[in-house]
mmCIF file of C-alpha atoms in Angstrom:
data_model
loop_
_atom_site.group_PDB
_atom_site.id
_atom_site.type_symbol
_atom_site.label_atom_id
_atom_site.label_comp_id
_atom_site.label_asym_id
_atom_site.label_seq_id
_atom_site.Cartn_x
_atom_site.Cartn_y
_atom_site.Cartn_z
ATOM 1 C CA MET A 17 0.201 31.440 4.671
ATOM 2 C CA ALA A 18 -0.510 27.931 5.323
ATOM 3 C CA THR A 19 -3.994 26.659 7.247
ATOM 4 C CA ALA A 20 -3.707 24.076 10.144
ATOM 5 C CA THR A 21 -5.700 21.599 7.201
ATOM 6 C CA THR A 22 -2.684 22.345 4.758
ATOM 7 C CA THR A 23 -0.185 21.855 7.149
ATOM 8 C CA ALA A 24 -1.530 18.920 8.595
ATOM 9 C CA ALA A 25 -2.219 17.593 5.081
ATOM 10 C CA SER A 26 1.605 18.378 3.621
ATOM 11 C CA THR A 27 2.953 16.216 6.761
ATOM 12 C CA THR A 28 0.420 13.355 6.245
ATOM 13 C CA ALA A 29 1.872 13.233 2.578
ATOM 14 C CA VAL A 30 5.815 13.350 3.448
ATOM 15 C CA MET A 31 4.511 10.899 5.938
ATOM 16 C CA CYS A 32 3.685 8.565 3.351
ATOM 17 C CA ASN A 33 5.828 9.010 1.009
ATOM 18 C CA LEU A 34 8.865 8.095 3.633
ATOM 19 C CA VAL A 35 6.747 5.464 4.643
ATOM 20 C CA TYR A 36 6.490 4.223 0.953
ATOM 21 C CA SER A 37 10.123 4.513 0.312
ATOM 22 C CA SER A 38 11.417 2.799 3.506
ATOM 23 C CA LEU A 39 9.057 -0.396 3.274
ATOM 24 C CA GLU A 40 9.307 -0.586 -0.832
ATOM 25 C CA SER A 41 11.616 -3.620 -0.289
ATOM 26 C CA CYS A 42 8.496 -5.239 1.462
ATOM 27 C CA LEU A 43 6.323 -6.217 -1.879
ATOM 28 C CA GLY A 44 8.175 -9.087 -2.257
ATOM 29 C CA TYR A 45 7.351 -10.583 0.514
ATOM 30 C CA VAL A 46 3.767 -8.995 0.901
ATOM 31 C CA LEU A 47 2.561 -9.625 -2.682
ATOM 32 C CA GLY A 48 3.601 -13.564 -2.703
ATOM 33 C CA GLY A 49 6.537 -12.825 -5.529
ATOM 34 C CA GLY A 50 8.067 -16.221 -4.300
ATOM 35 C CA LEU A 51 9.973 -14.527 -1.072
ATOM 36 C CA SER A 52 8.981 -16.895 1.643
ATOM 37 C CA SER A 53 11.219 -15.002 4.393
ATOM 38 C CA VAL A 54 10.915 -10.958 4.934
ATOM 39 C CA PRO A 55 13.998 -9.617 3.580
ATOM 40 C CA SER A 56 16.086 -7.815 6.006
ATOM 41 C CA LYS A 57 16.261 -4.403 4.199
ATOM 42 C CA CYS A 58 12.190 -4.807 4.606
ATOM 43 C CA CYS A 59 12.311 -4.835 8.480
ATOM 44 C CA SER A 60 15.274 -2.194 8.610
ATOM 45 C CA GLY A 61 12.506 -0.108 6.947
ATOM 46 C CA ILE A 62 9.270 -0.756 9.433
ATOM 47 C CA LYS A 63 11.631 -0.105 12.153
ATOM 48 C CA PHE A 64 13.158 3.426 10.538
ATOM 49 C CA VAL A 65 9.678 4.792 10.239
ATOM 50 C CA LEU A 66 8.388 3.227 13.271
ATOM 51 C CA ASN A 67 11.434 5.529 14.794
ATOM 52 C CA ALA A 68 10.886 8.441 12.375
ATOM 53 C CA ALA A 69 6.813 8.288 14.174
ATOM 54 C CA ARG A 70 8.001 10.235 17.239
ATOM 55 C CA THR A 71 4.194 12.039 18.042
ATOM 56 C CA ARG A 72 0.982 10.838 18.464
ATOM 57 C CA ALA A 73 0.082 13.121 15.012
ATOM 58 C CA ASP A 74 3.281 11.066 13.386
ATOM 59 C CA ARG A 75 1.724 7.382 14.462
ATOM 60 C CA GLN A 76 -1.507 8.753 13.263
ATOM 61 C CA SER A 77 -0.158 9.684 10.243
ATOM 62 C CA LEU A 78 1.994 6.685 9.966
ATOM 63 C CA CYS A 79 -1.689 4.941 10.629
ATOM 64 C CA LYS A 80 -2.979 6.402 7.829
ATOM 65 C CA CYS A 81 -0.453 5.558 4.963
ATOM 66 C CA ILE A 82 -0.791 1.541 6.277
ATOM 67 C CA LYS A 83 -4.316 1.934 6.077
ATOM 68 C CA SER A 84 -4.087 3.592 2.660
ATOM 69 C CA ILE A 85 -2.399 0.547 1.705
ATOM 70 C CA ALA A 86 -4.329 -2.539 2.936
ATOM 71 C CA SER A 87 -7.431 -0.915 1.939
ATOM 72 C CA SER A 88 -6.013 0.297 -2.009
ATOM 73 C CA SER A 89 -7.266 -1.245 -5.012
ATOM 74 C CA ILE A 90 -4.321 -3.379 -6.072
ATOM 75 C CA THR A 91 -4.642 -6.989 -3.976
ATOM 76 C CA VAL A 92 -2.509 -5.947 -1.575
ATOM 77 C CA PRO A 93 -2.744 -9.904 1.072
ATOM 78 C CA ILE A 94 -3.598 -8.478 4.800
ATOM 79 C CA SER A 95 -2.893 -11.146 6.212
ATOM 80 C CA ARG A 96 1.344 -11.319 4.281
ATOM 81 C CA LEU A 97 1.064 -7.359 5.517
ATOM 82 C CA ALA A 98 -0.222 -7.576 9.044
ATOM 83 C CA LYS A 99 2.408 -10.283 10.013
ATOM 84 C CA LEU A 100 5.333 -8.297 8.341
ATOM 85 C CA PRO A 101 5.928 -6.264 12.248
ATOM 86 C CA GLY A 102 5.663 -9.336 14.277
ATOM 87 C CA MET A 103 8.047 -11.247 11.926
ATOM 88 C CA CYS A 104 10.579 -8.109 12.264
ATOM 89 C CA MET A 105 10.197 -7.872 16.199
ATOM 90 C CA ALA A 106 8.849 -4.331 15.280
ATOM 91 C CA ASN A 107 6.331 -3.355 17.672
ATOM 92 C CA VAL A 108 3.354 -1.266 15.533
ATOM 93 C CA PRO A 109 1.023 0.859 18.169
ATOM 94 C CA PHE A 110 -2.043 0.146 15.762
ATOM 95 C CA LYS A 111 -3.625 -3.250 13.514
ATOM 96 C CA ILE A 112 -2.478 -3.589 10.513
ATOM 97 C CA CYS A 113 -6.089 -3.675 8.724
ATOM 98 C CA PRO A 114 -8.387 -1.406 6.217
ATOM 99 C CA ASN A 115 -10.710 -0.066 8.866
ATOM 100 C CA ALA A 116 -8.236 0.773 11.413
ATOM 101 C CA ASP A 117 -9.359 3.563 13.568
ATOM 102 C CA CYS A 118 -5.775 5.708 13.360
ATOM 103 C CA SER A 119 -7.406 8.974 15.600
ATOM 104 C CA LYS A 120 -7.399 6.484 18.682
ATOM 105 C CA ILE A 121 -3.919 6.173 18.222
ATOM 106 C CA LYS A 122 -1.640 7.430 21.329
#
Protein backbone atom coordinates (compact mmCIF):
# COMPACT_ATOMS: atom_id res chain seq x y z
CA MET A 1 0.00 0.00 0.00
CA ALA A 2 1.37 3.42 -0.99
CA THR A 3 1.84 6.03 1.68
CA ALA A 4 1.10 9.73 1.19
CA THR A 5 4.83 10.42 0.96
CA THR A 6 5.34 7.71 -1.65
CA THR A 7 2.38 8.98 -3.64
CA ALA A 8 3.63 12.58 -3.45
CA ALA A 9 7.11 11.54 -4.58
CA SER A 10 5.61 9.52 -7.42
CA THR A 11 3.43 12.46 -8.49
CA THR A 12 6.43 14.80 -8.44
CA ALA A 13 8.42 12.34 -10.55
CA VAL A 14 5.60 12.16 -13.10
CA MET A 15 5.31 15.96 -13.15
CA CYS A 16 9.08 16.34 -13.61
CA ASN A 17 9.08 13.86 -16.48
CA LEU A 18 6.28 15.86 -18.10
CA VAL A 19 8.18 19.12 -17.51
CA TYR A 20 11.45 17.80 -18.91
CA SER A 21 9.87 16.31 -22.02
CA SER A 22 7.64 19.34 -22.65
CA LEU A 23 10.48 21.85 -22.25
CA GLU A 24 13.15 19.93 -24.15
CA SER A 25 12.66 22.21 -27.15
CA CYS A 26 13.71 25.18 -24.95
CA LEU A 27 17.22 23.85 -24.32
CA GLY A 28 18.78 25.32 -27.45
CA TYR A 29 17.72 28.81 -26.42
CA VAL A 30 18.45 28.42 -22.69
CA LEU A 31 21.89 26.94 -23.20
CA GLY A 32 22.73 29.60 -25.80
CA GLY A 33 23.14 27.20 -28.68
CA GLY A 34 23.00 29.94 -31.28
CA LEU A 35 19.29 30.58 -30.94
CA SER A 36 18.48 34.24 -30.41
CA SER A 37 14.73 33.67 -30.19
CA VAL A 38 12.59 31.12 -28.39
CA PRO A 39 11.19 28.36 -30.62
CA SER A 40 7.38 28.29 -30.79
CA LYS A 41 7.47 24.64 -29.71
CA CYS A 42 9.19 25.77 -26.49
CA CYS A 43 6.40 28.26 -25.76
CA SER A 44 3.78 25.61 -26.51
CA GLY A 45 5.55 23.28 -24.06
CA ILE A 46 5.58 25.93 -21.32
CA LYS A 47 1.88 26.63 -21.76
CA PHE A 48 1.08 22.91 -21.84
CA VAL A 49 2.91 22.31 -18.55
CA LEU A 50 1.25 25.32 -16.92
CA ASN A 51 -2.18 24.11 -18.02
CA ALA A 52 -1.40 20.64 -16.64
CA ALA A 53 -0.55 22.13 -13.23
CA ARG A 54 -4.13 22.69 -12.09
CA THR A 55 -3.88 22.20 -8.34
CA ARG A 56 -1.68 23.82 -5.71
CA ALA A 57 0.19 20.52 -5.32
CA ASP A 58 0.74 20.39 -9.10
CA ARG A 59 2.10 23.95 -9.14
CA GLN A 60 4.39 23.18 -6.21
CA SER A 61 5.67 20.08 -8.02
CA LEU A 62 6.22 22.15 -11.15
CA CYS A 63 8.17 24.67 -9.09
CA LYS A 64 10.34 21.90 -7.60
CA CYS A 65 11.11 20.54 -11.07
CA ILE A 66 12.05 23.95 -12.46
CA LYS A 67 14.04 24.69 -9.30
CA SER A 68 15.99 21.45 -9.77
CA ILE A 69 16.81 22.50 -13.33
CA ALA A 70 17.87 25.97 -12.16
CA SER A 71 20.14 24.52 -9.46
CA SER A 72 21.44 21.54 -11.43
CA SER A 73 25.09 20.69 -11.74
CA ILE A 74 25.13 21.60 -15.43
CA THR A 75 25.60 25.25 -16.16
CA VAL A 76 22.13 26.55 -16.90
CA PRO A 77 22.06 30.28 -17.61
CA ILE A 78 19.37 31.24 -15.06
CA SER A 79 18.76 34.62 -16.71
CA ARG A 80 17.86 32.95 -20.02
CA LEU A 81 15.72 30.33 -18.26
CA ALA A 82 13.91 33.00 -16.24
CA LYS A 83 13.12 35.04 -19.39
CA LEU A 84 11.23 32.20 -21.09
CA PRO A 85 7.78 32.75 -19.52
CA GLY A 86 7.74 36.44 -20.45
CA MET A 87 8.98 35.77 -23.96
CA CYS A 88 6.25 33.16 -24.37
CA MET A 89 3.58 35.33 -22.71
CA ALA A 90 3.03 32.66 -20.06
CA ASN A 91 2.25 33.42 -16.43
CA VAL A 92 4.43 31.23 -14.19
CA PRO A 93 3.23 31.51 -10.56
CA PHE A 94 6.73 31.59 -9.07
CA LYS A 95 10.13 33.13 -9.63
CA ILE A 96 12.44 30.90 -11.65
CA CYS A 97 15.58 30.69 -9.55
CA PRO A 98 17.59 28.06 -7.63
CA ASN A 99 16.29 29.30 -4.26
CA ALA A 100 12.57 29.55 -5.05
CA ASP A 101 10.33 28.72 -2.08
CA CYS A 102 7.91 26.28 -3.70
CA SER A 103 5.95 25.81 -0.47
CA LYS A 104 4.54 29.37 -0.77
CA ILE A 105 2.88 28.76 -4.14
CA LYS A 106 -0.89 28.92 -4.07
